[in-house]
mmCIF file of C-alpha atoms in Angstrom:
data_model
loop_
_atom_site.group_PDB
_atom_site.id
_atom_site.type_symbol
_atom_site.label_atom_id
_atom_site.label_comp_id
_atom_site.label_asym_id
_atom_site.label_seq_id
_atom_site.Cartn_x
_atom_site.Cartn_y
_atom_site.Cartn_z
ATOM 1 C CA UNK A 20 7.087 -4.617 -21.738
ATOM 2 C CA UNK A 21 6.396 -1.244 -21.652
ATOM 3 C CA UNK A 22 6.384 1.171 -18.251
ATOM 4 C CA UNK A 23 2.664 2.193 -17.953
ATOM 5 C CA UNK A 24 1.975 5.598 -17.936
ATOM 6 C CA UNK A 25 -0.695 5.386 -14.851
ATOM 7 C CA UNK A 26 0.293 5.894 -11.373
ATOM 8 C CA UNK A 27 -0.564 3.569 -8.417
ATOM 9 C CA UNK A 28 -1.729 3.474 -4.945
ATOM 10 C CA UNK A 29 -0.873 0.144 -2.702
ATOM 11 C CA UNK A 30 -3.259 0.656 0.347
ATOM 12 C CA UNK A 31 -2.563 -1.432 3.125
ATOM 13 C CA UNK A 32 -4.821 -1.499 6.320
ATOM 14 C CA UNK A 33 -3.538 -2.020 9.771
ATOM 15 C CA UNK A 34 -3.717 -2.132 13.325
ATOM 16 C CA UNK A 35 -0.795 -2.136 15.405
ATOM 17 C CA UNK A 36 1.292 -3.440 13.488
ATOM 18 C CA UNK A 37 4.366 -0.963 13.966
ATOM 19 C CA UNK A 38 6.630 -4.324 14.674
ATOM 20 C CA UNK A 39 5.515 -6.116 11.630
ATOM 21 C CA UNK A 40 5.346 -3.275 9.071
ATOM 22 C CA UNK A 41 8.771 -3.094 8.396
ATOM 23 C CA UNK A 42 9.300 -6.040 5.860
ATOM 24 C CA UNK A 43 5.831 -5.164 3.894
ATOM 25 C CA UNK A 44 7.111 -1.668 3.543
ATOM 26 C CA UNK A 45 10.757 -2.581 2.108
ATOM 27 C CA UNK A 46 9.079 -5.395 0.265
ATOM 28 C CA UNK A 47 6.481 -2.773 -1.374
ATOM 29 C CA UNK A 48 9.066 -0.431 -2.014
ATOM 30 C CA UNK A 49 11.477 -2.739 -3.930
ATOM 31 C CA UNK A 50 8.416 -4.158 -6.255
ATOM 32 C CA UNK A 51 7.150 -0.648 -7.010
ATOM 33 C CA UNK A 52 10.594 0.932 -7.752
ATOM 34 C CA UNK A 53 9.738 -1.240 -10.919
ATOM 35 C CA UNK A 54 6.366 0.388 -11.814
ATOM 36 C CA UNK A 55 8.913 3.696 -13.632
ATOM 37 C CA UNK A 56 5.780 5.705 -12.945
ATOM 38 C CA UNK A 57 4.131 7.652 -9.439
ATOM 39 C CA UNK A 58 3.586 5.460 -6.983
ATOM 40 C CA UNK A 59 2.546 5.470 -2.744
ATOM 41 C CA UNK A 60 2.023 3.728 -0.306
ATOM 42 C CA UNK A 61 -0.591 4.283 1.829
ATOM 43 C CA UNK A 62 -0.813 2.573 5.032
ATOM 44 C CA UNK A 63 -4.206 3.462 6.548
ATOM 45 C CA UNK A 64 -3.653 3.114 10.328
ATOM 46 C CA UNK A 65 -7.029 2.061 12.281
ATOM 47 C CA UNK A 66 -6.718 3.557 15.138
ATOM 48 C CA UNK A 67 -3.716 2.278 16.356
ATOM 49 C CA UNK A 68 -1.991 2.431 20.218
ATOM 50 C CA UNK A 69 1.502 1.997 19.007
ATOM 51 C CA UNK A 70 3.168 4.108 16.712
ATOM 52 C CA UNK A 71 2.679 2.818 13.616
ATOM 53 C CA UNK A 72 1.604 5.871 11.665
ATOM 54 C CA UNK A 73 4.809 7.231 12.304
ATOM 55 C CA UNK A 74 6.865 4.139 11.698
ATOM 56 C CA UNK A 75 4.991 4.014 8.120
ATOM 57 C CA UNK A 76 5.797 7.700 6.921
ATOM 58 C CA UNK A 77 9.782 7.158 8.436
ATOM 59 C CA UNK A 78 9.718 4.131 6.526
ATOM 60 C CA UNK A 79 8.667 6.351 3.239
ATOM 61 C CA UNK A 80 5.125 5.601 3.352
ATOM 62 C CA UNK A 81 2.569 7.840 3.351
ATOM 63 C CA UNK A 82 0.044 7.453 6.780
ATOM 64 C CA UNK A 83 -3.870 8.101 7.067
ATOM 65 C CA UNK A 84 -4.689 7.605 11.199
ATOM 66 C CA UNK A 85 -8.146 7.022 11.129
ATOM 67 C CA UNK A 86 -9.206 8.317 14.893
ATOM 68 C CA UNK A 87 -11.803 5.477 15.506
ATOM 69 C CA UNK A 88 -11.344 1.134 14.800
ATOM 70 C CA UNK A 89 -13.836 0.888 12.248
ATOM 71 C CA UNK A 90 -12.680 -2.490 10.848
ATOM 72 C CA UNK A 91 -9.989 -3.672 8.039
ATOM 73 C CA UNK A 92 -13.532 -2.933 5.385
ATOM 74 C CA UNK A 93 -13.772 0.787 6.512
ATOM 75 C CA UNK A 94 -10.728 0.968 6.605
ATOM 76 C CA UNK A 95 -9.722 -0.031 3.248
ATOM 77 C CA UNK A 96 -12.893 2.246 1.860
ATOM 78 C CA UNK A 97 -10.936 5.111 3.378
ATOM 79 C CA UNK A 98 -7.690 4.566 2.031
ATOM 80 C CA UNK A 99 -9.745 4.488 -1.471
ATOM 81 C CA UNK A 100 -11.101 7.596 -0.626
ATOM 82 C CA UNK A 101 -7.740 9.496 0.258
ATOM 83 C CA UNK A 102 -5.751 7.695 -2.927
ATOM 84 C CA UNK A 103 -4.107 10.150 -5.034
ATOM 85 C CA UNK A 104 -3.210 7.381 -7.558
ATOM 86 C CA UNK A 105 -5.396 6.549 -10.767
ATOM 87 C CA UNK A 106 -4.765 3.178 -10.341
ATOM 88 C CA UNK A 107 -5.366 1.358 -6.534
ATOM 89 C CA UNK A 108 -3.865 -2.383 -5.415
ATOM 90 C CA UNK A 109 -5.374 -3.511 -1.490
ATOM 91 C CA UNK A 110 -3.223 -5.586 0.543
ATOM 92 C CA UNK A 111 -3.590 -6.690 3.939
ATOM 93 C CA UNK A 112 -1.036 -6.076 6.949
ATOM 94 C CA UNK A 113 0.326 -9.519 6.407
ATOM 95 C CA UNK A 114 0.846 -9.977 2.680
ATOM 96 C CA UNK A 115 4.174 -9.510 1.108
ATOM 97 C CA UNK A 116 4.274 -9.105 -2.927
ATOM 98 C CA UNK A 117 6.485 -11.895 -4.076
ATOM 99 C CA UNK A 118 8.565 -11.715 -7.398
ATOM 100 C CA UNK A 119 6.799 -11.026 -10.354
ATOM 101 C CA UNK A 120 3.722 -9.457 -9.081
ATOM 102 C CA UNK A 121 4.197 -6.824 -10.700
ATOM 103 C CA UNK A 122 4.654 -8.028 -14.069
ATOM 104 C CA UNK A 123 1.492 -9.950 -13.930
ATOM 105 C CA UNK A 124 -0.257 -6.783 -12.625
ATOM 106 C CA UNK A 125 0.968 -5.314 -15.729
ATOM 107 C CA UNK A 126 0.331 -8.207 -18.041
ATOM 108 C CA UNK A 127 -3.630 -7.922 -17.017
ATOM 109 C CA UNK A 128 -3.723 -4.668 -17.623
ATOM 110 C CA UNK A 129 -2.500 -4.671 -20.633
ATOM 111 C CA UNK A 130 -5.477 -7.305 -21.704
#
């Protein structure tokens, strides 16, 4: 198949979640290193007390810190928002990509 020629955004919402971020992260980074096109990773930190806006970006992620807990729907809306991708995929803090996932993404894209 093909690379495609867009570029992607994963934006993943969270709260406090520096001690669980670190397998989504490596997870995310290995499936996209397939996508042979721009990609980020945008972890969109609700107002965290722990430090997981800077545990995203050292993990090569890029971080929003939104100031105020809105919720995982604002934030999620926000992450949209500050996407520099064409094309956006939402996951939640707990959701790891499994093998393939990519290749189907492509697939129905491609339809």
């Amino acid at each position: 198949m093909p690379p495609l020629a867009d570029t992607v955004t994963v934006v993943v919402p969270v709260h406090n979640a520096e001690a669980t971020l670190s397998r989504q992260v490596s997870e995310l980074l290995e499936v996209l290193s397939d996508w042979q096109s721009r990609f980020e990773i945008l972890i969109v930190d609700d107002a965290s007390t722990d430090g997981t806006a800077k545990f995203a970006e050292s993990m090569g992620a890029r971080a929003l810190r939104l100031e105020v807990n809105g919720g995982v729907g604002r934030a999620r809306n926000q992450g949209a928002k500050a996407a520099v991708n064409s094309i956006l995929i939402f996951f939640d803090d707990d959701v790891i990509p499994g093998p393939g996932y990519l290749a189907t993404v492509r697939r129905r894209m491609a339809d």
